[in-house]
One Martini backbone bead per residue (centre of mass of N, CA, C, O) as a GRO file, in nm:
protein
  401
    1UNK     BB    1  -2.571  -2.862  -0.659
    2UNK     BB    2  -2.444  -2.899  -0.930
    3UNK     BB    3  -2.381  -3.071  -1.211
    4UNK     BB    4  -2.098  -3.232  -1.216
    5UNK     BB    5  -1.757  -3.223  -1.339
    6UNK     BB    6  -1.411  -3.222  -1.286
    7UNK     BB    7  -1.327  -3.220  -1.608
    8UNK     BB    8  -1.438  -2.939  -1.640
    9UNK     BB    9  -1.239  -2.834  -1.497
   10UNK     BB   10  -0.922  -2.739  -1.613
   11UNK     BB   11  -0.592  -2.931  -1.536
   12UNK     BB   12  -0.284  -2.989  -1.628
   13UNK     BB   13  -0.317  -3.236  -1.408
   14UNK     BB   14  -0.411  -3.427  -1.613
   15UNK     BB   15  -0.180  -3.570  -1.749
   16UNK     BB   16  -0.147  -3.778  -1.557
   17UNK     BB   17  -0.364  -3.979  -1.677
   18UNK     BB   18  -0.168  -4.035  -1.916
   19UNK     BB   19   0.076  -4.129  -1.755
   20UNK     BB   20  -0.075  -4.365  -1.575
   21UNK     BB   21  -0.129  -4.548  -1.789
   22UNK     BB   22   0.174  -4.549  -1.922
   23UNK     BB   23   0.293  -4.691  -1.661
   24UNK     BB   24   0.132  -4.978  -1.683
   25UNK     BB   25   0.240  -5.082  -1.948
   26UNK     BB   26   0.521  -5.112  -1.820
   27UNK     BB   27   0.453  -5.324  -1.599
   28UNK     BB   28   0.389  -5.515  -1.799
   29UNK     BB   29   0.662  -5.522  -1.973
   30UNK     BB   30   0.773  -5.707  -1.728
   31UNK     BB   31   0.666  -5.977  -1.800
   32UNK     BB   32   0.828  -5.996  -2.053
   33UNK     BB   33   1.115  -5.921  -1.976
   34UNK     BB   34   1.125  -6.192  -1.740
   35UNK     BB   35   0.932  -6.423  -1.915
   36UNK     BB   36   1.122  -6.394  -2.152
   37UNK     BB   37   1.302  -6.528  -2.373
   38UNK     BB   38   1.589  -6.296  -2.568
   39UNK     BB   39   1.824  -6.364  -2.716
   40UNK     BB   40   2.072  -6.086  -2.757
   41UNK     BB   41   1.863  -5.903  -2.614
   42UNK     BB   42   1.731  -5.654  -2.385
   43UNK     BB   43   1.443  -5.705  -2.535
   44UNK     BB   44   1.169  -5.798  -2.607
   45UNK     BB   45   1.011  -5.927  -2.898
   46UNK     BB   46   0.771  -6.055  -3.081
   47UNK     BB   47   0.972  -6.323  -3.133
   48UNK     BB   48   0.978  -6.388  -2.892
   49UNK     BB   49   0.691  -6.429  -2.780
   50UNK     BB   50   0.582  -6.630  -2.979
   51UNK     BB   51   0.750  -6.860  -2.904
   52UNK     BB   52   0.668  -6.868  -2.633
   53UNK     BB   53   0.432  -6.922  -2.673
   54UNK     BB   54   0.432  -7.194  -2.895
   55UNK     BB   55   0.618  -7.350  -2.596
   56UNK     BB   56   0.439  -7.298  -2.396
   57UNK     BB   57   0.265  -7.309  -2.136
   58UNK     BB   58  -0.027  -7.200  -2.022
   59UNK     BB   59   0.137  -6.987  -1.822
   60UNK     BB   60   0.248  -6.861  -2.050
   61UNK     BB   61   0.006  -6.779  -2.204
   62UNK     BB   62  -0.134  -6.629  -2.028
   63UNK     BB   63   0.076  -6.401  -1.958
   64UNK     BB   64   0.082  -6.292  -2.275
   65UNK     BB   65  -0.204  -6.214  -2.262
   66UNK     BB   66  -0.194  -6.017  -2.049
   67UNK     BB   67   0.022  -5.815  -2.147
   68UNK     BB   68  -0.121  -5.746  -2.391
   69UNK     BB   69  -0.377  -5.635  -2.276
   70UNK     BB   70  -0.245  -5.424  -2.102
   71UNK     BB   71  -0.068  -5.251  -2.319
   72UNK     BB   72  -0.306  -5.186  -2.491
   73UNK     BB   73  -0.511  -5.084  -2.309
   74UNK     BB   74  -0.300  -4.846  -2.231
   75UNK     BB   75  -0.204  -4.690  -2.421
   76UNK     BB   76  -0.475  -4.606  -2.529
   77UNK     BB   77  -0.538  -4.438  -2.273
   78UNK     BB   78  -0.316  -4.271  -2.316
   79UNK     BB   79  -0.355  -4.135  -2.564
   80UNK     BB   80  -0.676  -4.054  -2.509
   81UNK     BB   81  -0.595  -3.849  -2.303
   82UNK     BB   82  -0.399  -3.696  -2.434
   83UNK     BB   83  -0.591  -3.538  -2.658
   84UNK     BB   84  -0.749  -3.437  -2.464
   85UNK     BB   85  -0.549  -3.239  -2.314
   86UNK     BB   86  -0.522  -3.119  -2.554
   87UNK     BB   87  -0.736  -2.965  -2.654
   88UNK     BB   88  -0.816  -2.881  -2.348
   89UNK     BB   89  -0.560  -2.673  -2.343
   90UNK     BB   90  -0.606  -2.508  -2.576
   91UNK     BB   91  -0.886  -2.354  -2.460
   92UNK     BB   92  -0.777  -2.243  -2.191
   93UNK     BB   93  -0.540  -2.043  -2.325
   94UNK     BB   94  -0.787  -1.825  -2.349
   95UNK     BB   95  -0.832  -1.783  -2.033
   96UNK     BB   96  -0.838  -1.615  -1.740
   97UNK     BB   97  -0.754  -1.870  -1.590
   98UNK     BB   98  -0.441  -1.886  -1.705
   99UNK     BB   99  -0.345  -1.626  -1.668
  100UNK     BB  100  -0.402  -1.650  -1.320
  101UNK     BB  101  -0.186  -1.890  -1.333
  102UNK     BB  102   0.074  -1.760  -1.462
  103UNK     BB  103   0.098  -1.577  -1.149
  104UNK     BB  104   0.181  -1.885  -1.032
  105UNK     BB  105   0.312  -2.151  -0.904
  106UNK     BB  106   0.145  -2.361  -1.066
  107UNK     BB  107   0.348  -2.253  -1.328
  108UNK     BB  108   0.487  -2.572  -1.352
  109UNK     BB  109   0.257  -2.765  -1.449
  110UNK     BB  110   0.326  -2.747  -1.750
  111UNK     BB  111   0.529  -3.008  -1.693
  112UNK     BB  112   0.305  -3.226  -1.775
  113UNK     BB  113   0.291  -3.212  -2.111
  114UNK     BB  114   0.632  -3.313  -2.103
  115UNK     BB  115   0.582  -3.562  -1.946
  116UNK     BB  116   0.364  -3.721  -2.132
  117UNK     BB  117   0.507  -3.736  -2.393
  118UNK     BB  118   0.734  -3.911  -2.299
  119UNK     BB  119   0.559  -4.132  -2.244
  120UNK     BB  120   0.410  -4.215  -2.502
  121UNK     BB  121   0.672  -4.258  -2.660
  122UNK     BB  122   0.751  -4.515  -2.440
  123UNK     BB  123   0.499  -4.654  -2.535
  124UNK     BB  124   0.524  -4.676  -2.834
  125UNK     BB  125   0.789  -4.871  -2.812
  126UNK     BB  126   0.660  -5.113  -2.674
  127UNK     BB  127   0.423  -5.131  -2.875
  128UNK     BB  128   0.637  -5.192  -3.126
  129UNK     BB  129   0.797  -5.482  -2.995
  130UNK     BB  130   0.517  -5.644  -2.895
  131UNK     BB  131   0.355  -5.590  -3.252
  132UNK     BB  132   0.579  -5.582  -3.419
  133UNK     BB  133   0.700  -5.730  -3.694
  134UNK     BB  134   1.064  -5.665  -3.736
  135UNK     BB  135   1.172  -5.411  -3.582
  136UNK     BB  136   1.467  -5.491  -3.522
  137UNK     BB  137   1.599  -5.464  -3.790
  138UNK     BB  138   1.489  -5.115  -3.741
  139UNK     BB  139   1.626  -4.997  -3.509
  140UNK     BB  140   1.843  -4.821  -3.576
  141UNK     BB  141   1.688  -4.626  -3.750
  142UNK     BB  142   1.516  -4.521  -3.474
  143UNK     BB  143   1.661  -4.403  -3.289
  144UNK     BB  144   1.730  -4.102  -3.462
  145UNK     BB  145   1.464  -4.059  -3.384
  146UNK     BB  146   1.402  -4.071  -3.105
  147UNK     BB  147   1.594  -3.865  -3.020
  148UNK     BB  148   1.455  -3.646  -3.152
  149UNK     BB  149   1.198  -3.647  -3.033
  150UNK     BB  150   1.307  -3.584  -2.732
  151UNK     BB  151   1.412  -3.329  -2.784
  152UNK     BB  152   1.191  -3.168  -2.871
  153UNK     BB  153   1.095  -3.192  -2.595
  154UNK     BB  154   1.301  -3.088  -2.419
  155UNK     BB  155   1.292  -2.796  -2.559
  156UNK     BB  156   0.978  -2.755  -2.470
  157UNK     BB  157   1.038  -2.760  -2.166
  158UNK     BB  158   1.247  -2.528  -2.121
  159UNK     BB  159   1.103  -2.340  -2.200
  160UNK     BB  160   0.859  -2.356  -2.026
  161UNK     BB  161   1.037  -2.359  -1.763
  162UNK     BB  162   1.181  -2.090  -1.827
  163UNK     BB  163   0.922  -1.892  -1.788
  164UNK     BB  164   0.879  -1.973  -1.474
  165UNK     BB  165   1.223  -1.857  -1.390
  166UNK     BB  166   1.189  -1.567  -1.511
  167UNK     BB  167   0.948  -1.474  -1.335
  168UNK     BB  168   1.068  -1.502  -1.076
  169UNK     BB  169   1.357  -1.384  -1.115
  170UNK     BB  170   1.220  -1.096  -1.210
  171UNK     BB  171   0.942  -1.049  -1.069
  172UNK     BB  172   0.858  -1.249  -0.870
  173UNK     BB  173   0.621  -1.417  -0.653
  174UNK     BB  174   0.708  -1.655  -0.468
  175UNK     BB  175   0.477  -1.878  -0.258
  176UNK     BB  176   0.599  -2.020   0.003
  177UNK     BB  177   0.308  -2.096   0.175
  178UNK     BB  178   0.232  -2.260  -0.147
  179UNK     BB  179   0.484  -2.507  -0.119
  180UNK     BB  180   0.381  -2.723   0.071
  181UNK     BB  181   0.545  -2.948  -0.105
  182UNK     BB  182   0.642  -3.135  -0.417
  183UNK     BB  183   0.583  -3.036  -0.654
  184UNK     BB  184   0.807  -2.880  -0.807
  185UNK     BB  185   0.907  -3.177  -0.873
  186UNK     BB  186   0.769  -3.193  -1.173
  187UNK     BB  187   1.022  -3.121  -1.366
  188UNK     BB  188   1.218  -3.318  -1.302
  189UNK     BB  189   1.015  -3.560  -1.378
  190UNK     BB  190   1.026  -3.487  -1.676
  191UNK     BB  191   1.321  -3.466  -1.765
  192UNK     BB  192   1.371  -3.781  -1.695
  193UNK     BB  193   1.144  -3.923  -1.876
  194UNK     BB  194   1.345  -3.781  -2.124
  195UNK     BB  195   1.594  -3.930  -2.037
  196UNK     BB  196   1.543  -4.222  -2.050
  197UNK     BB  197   1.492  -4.202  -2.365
  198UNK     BB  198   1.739  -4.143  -2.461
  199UNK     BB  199   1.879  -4.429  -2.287
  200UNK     BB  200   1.753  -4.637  -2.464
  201UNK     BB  201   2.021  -4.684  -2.675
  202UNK     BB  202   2.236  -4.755  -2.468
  203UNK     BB  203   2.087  -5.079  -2.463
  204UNK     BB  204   2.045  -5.148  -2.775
  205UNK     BB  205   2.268  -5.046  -2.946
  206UNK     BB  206   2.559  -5.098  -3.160
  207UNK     BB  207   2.659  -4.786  -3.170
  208UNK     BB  208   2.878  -4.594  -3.053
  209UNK     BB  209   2.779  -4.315  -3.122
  210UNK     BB  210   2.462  -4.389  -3.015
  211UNK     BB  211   2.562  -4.418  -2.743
  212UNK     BB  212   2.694  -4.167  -2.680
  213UNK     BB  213   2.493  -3.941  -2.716
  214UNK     BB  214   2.308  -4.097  -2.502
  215UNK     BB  215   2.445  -4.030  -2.287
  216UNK     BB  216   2.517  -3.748  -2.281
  217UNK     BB  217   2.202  -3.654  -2.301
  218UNK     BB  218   2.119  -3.818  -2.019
  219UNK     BB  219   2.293  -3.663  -1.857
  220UNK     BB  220   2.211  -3.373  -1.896
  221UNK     BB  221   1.926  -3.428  -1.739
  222UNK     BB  222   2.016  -3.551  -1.483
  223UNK     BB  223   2.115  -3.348  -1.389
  224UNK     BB  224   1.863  -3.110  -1.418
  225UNK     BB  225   1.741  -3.313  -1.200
  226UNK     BB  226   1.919  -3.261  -0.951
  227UNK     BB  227   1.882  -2.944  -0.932
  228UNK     BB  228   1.597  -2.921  -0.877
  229UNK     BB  229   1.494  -3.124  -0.678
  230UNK     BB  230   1.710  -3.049  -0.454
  231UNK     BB  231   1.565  -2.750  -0.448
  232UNK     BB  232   1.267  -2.856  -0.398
  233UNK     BB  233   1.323  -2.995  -0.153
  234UNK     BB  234   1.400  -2.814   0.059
  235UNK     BB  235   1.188  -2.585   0.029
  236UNK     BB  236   0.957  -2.758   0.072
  237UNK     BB  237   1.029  -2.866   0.379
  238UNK     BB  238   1.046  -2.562   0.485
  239UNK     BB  239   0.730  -2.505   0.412
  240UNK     BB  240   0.625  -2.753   0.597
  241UNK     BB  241   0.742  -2.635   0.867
  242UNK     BB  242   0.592  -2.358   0.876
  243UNK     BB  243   0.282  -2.483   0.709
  244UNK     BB  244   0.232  -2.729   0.652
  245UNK     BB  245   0.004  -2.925   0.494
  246UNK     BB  246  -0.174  -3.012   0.193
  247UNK     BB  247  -0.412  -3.225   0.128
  248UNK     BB  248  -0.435  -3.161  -0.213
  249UNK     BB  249  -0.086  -3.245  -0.244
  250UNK     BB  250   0.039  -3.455  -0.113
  251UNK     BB  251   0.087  -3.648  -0.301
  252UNK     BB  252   0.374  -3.552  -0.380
  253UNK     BB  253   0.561  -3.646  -0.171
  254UNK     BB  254   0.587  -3.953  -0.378
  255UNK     BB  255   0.780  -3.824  -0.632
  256UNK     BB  256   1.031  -3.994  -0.586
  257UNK     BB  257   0.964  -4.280  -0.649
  258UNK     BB  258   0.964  -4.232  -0.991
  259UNK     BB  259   1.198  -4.106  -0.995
  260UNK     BB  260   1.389  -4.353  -0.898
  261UNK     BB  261   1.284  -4.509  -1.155
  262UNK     BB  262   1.401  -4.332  -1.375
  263UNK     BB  263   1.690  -4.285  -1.300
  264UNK     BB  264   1.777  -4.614  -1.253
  265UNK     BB  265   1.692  -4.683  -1.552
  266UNK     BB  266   1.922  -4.495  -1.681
  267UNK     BB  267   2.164  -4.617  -1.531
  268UNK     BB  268   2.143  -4.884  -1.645
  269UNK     BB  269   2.145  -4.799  -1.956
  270UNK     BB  270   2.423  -4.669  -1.964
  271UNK     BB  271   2.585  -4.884  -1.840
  272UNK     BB  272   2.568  -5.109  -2.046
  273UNK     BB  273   2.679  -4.948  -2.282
  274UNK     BB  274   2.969  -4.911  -2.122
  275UNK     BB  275   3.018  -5.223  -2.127
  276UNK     BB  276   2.997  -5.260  -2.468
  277UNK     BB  277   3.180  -5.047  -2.548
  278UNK     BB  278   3.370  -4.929  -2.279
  279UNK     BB  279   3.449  -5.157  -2.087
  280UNK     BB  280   3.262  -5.059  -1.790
  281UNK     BB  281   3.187  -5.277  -1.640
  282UNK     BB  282   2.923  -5.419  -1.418
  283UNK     BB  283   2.866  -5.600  -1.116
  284UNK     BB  284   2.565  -5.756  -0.963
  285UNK     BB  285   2.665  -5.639  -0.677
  286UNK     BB  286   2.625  -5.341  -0.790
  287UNK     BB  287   2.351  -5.340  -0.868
  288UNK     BB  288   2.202  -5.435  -0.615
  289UNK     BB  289   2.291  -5.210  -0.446
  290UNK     BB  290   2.176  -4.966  -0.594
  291UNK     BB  291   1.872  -5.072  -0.616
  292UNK     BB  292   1.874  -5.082  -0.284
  293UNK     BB  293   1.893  -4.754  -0.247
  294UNK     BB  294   1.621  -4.695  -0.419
  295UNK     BB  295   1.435  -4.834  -0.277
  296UNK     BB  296   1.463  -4.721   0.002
  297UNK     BB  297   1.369  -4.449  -0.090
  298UNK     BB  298   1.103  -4.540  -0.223
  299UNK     BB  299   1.008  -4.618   0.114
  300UNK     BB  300   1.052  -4.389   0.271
  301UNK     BB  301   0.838  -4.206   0.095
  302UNK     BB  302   0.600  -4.372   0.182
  303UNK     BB  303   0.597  -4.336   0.474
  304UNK     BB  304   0.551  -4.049   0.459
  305UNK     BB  305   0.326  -4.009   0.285
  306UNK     BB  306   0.132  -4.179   0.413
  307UNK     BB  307   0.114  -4.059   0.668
  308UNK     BB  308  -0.001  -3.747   0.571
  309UNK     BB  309  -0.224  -3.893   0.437
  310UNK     BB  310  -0.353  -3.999   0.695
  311UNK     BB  311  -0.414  -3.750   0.861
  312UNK     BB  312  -0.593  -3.640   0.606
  313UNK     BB  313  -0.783  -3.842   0.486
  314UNK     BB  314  -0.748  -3.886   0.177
  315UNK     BB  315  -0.900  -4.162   0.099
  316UNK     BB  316  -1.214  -4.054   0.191
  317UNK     BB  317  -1.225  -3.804   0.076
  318UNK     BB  318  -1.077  -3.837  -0.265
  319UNK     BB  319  -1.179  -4.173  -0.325
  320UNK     BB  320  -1.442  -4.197  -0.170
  321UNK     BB  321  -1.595  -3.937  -0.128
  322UNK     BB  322  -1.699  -3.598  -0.238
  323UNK     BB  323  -1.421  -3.528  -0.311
  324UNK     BB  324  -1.211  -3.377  -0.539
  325UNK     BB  325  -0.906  -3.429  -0.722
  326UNK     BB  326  -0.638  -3.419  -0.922
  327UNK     BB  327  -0.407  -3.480  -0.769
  328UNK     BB  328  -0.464  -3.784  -0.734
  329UNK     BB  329  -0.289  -3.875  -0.995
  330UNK     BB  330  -0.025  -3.863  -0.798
  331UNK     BB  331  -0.060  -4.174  -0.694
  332UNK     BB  332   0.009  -4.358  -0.931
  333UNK     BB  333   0.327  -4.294  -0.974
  334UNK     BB  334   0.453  -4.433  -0.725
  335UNK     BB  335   0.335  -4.738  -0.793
  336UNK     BB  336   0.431  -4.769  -1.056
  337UNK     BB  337   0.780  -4.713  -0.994
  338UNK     BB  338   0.765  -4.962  -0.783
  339UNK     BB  339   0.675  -5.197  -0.981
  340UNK     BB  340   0.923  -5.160  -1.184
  341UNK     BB  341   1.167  -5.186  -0.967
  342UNK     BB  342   1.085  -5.424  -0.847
  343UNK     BB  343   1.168  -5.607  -1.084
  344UNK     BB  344   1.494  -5.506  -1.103
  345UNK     BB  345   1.553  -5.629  -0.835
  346UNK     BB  346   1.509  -5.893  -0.829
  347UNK     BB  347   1.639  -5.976  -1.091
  348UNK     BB  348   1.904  -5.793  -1.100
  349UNK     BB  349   1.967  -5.847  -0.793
  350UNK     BB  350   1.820  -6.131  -0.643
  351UNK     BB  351   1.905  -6.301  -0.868
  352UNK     BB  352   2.206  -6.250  -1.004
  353UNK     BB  353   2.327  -6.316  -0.682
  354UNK     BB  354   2.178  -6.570  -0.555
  355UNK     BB  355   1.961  -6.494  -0.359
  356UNK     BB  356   1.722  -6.584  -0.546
  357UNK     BB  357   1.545  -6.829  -0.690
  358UNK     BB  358   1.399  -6.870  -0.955
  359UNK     BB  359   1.081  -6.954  -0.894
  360UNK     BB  360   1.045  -6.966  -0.606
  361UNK     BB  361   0.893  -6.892  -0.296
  362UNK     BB  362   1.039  -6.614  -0.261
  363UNK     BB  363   1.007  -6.519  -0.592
  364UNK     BB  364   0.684  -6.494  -0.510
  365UNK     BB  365   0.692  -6.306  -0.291
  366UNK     BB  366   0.776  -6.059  -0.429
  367UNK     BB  367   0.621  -6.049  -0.661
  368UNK     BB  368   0.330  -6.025  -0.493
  369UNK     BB  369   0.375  -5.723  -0.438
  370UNK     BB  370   0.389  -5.612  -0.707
  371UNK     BB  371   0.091  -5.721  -0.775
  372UNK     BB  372  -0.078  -5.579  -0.603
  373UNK     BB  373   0.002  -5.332  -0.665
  374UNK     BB  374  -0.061  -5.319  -0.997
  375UNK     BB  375  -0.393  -5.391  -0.933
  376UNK     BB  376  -0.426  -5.101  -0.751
  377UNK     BB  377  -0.350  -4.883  -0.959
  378UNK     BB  378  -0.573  -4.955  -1.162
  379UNK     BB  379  -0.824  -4.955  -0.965
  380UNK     BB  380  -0.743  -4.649  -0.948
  381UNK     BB  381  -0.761  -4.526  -1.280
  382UNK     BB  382  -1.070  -4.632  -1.265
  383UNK     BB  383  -1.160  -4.462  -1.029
  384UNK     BB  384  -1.068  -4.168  -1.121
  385UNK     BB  385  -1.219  -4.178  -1.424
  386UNK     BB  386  -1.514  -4.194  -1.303
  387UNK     BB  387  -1.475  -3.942  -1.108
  388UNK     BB  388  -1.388  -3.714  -1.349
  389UNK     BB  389  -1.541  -3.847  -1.633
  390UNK     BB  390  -1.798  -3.911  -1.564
  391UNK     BB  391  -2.090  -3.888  -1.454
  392UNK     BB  392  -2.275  -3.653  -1.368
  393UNK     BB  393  -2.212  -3.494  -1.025
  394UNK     BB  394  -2.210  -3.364  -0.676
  395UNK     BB  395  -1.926  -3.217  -0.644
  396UNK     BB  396  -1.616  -3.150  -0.478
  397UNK     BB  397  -1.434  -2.952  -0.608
  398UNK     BB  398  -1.066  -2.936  -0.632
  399UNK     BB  399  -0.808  -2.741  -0.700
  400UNK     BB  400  -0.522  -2.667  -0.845
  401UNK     BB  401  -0.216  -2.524  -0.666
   0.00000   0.00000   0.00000
């Protein structure tokens, strides 16, 4: 067998590398989000954190530079990762494996460059609250950017999406035996990705217009992420009983994980926004209500991926084993999901009702599963880009279906 990478052969489905690098950035800005005081706003910015570094203990101090170096270095990888896929995404589509892509259920999976694109947009904006001094002076200035920027990603969405749905709906040819996954749900994933970015201003800006503008854009995505889904969910399921999962695919059945984090922050953001400005407020247990069945579902699908990965074998065949799979990164997005999702279930769900109290031994027990899982994320991310990325050997590449 010649040396080869598995990323010699390309396929669009490396976005997810970008993807998940971007979605680490985001746990750390967690450690931040909850353990840094920021009155006055909703997310702390770089005077917050400077501050909290030079009045905190040890433990607030190594904290912040953790999260520092975390946000900092997963960042870098996002965009460096994004460079790579758009670079030979540009020369895949000069060859006849492209041409014979777009004529497969597959052509569905080009929803994974608005997908990362839509992450790296909201790492940069991380990366710009916890490192640029005074940003926050000029941040209404920067939302009617931001708005402007996800537009133009979900424009590119639709475009893309759109010639996927006249294809199969004018030509026919959807192959219903090689559905038995949830892939198809990875439009949907793309569409909430770029509404959640929409949905920043409603928790963030003052002016009740760009707050109103927000919520309705993110609003019309939200709607669009809920018709994809749940009709690729139906489809999906129907071709698993049919025809059984696909080994190399499985990962996909845990991609509701992900969509539960980014749908509930798209409406706790949504929320915030109508409660300060159109008077709409949420209680503390309406809050964590909700958040309980977002958890709910993304442990139900969590078990459900599990039993399936572990039925085929997956990760000794494609993360120890000699075979490789590029759909192994849509591993990292379920873990991602839900550390950050669980961070806000603590805090404003079981910290806000008083069902926990900050900083106790049940707060550091709920904690440290957060932490877990987000240490397990890295070391797959690392894992993945060794086995992908690194030195030439022979391995049984897989490619995506």
């Amino acid at each position: 067998m010649p040396l080869s990478r598995p990323s010699d052969t390309y396929s669009p489905m490396y976005f997810l590398s970008s993807l998940g690098a971007g979605g680490l950035s985001v746990t750390f800005f967690m450690w931040l989000m909850f353990w840094v005081p920021h009155p006055g706003k909703t997310v702390p910015v770089f005077e917050d954190i400077m501050a909290a570094f030079r009045s905190g203990d040890a433990l607030m101090q190594a904290m912040i530079v953790g999260a520092w170096a975390g946000i900092a270095l997963f960042v870098f990888l996002n965009l460096k990762s994004l460079v790579w896929n758009l670079t030979h995404f540009r020369a895949w589509t000069q060859t006849d494996a492209y041409r014979a892509f777009l004529k497969t259920n597959a052509q569905s999976q080009l929803m994974a460059m608005p997908l990362a694109l839509a992450m790296s947009v909201n790492g940069l904006f991380i990366a710009g609250l916890v490192f640029v001094p005074g940003l926050w002076s000029v941040v209404e200035y920067l939302f009617p950017l931001a708005l402007a920027a996800f537009a133009a990603i979900a424009v590119f969405a639709f475009r893309t999406y759109g010639h996927f749905i006249a294809r199969i709906k004018v030509e026919g040819g959807f192959n219903h035996a090689a559905n038995n996954s949830f892939g198809q749900i990875l439009p949907a994933f793309a569409f909430a990705m770029i509404g959640v970015g929409m949905a920043a201003p409603a928790a963030m800006s003052t002016s009740p217009a760009v707050v109103g503008l927000s919520i309705f854009a993110s609003t019309f995505l939200m709607v669009t992420v809920l018709l994809i889904a749940g009709v690729a969910l139906i489809l999906g399921i129907r071709s698993m009983l049919d025809h059984g999962t696909n080994a190399e695919t499985a990962p996909t059945l845990m991609i509701l994980i992900p969509l539960m984090t980014i749908l509930g922050i798209l409406m706790m953001r949504q929320s915030h926004g109508l409660g300060v400005h159109f008077e709409d407020h949420s209680t503390a247990a309406q809050t964590f209500t909700f958040l309980a069945r977002m958890i709910s579902i993304q442990l139900v699908f969590a078990l459900f991926g599990w039993l399936i990965l572990a039925r085929h074998n997956y990760a000794k065949r494609f993360l120890w084993g000699r075979e490789t799979s590029v759909m192994s990164y849509a591993l990292v997005c379920p873990g991602v999901g839900f550390v950050v999702l669980m961070q806000f279930f603590i805090h404003k769900g079981l910290v806000a009702t008083h069902l926990v109290d900050k900083f106790s031994p049940a707060y550091w027990g709920f904690i440290a599963i957060a932490l877990i899982v987000q240490a397990a994320m890295i070391a797959l991310v690392f894992t993945l880009n060794r086995r992908h990325f690194g030195a030439p050997r022979a391995v049984a590449a897989v490619p995506a279906e």
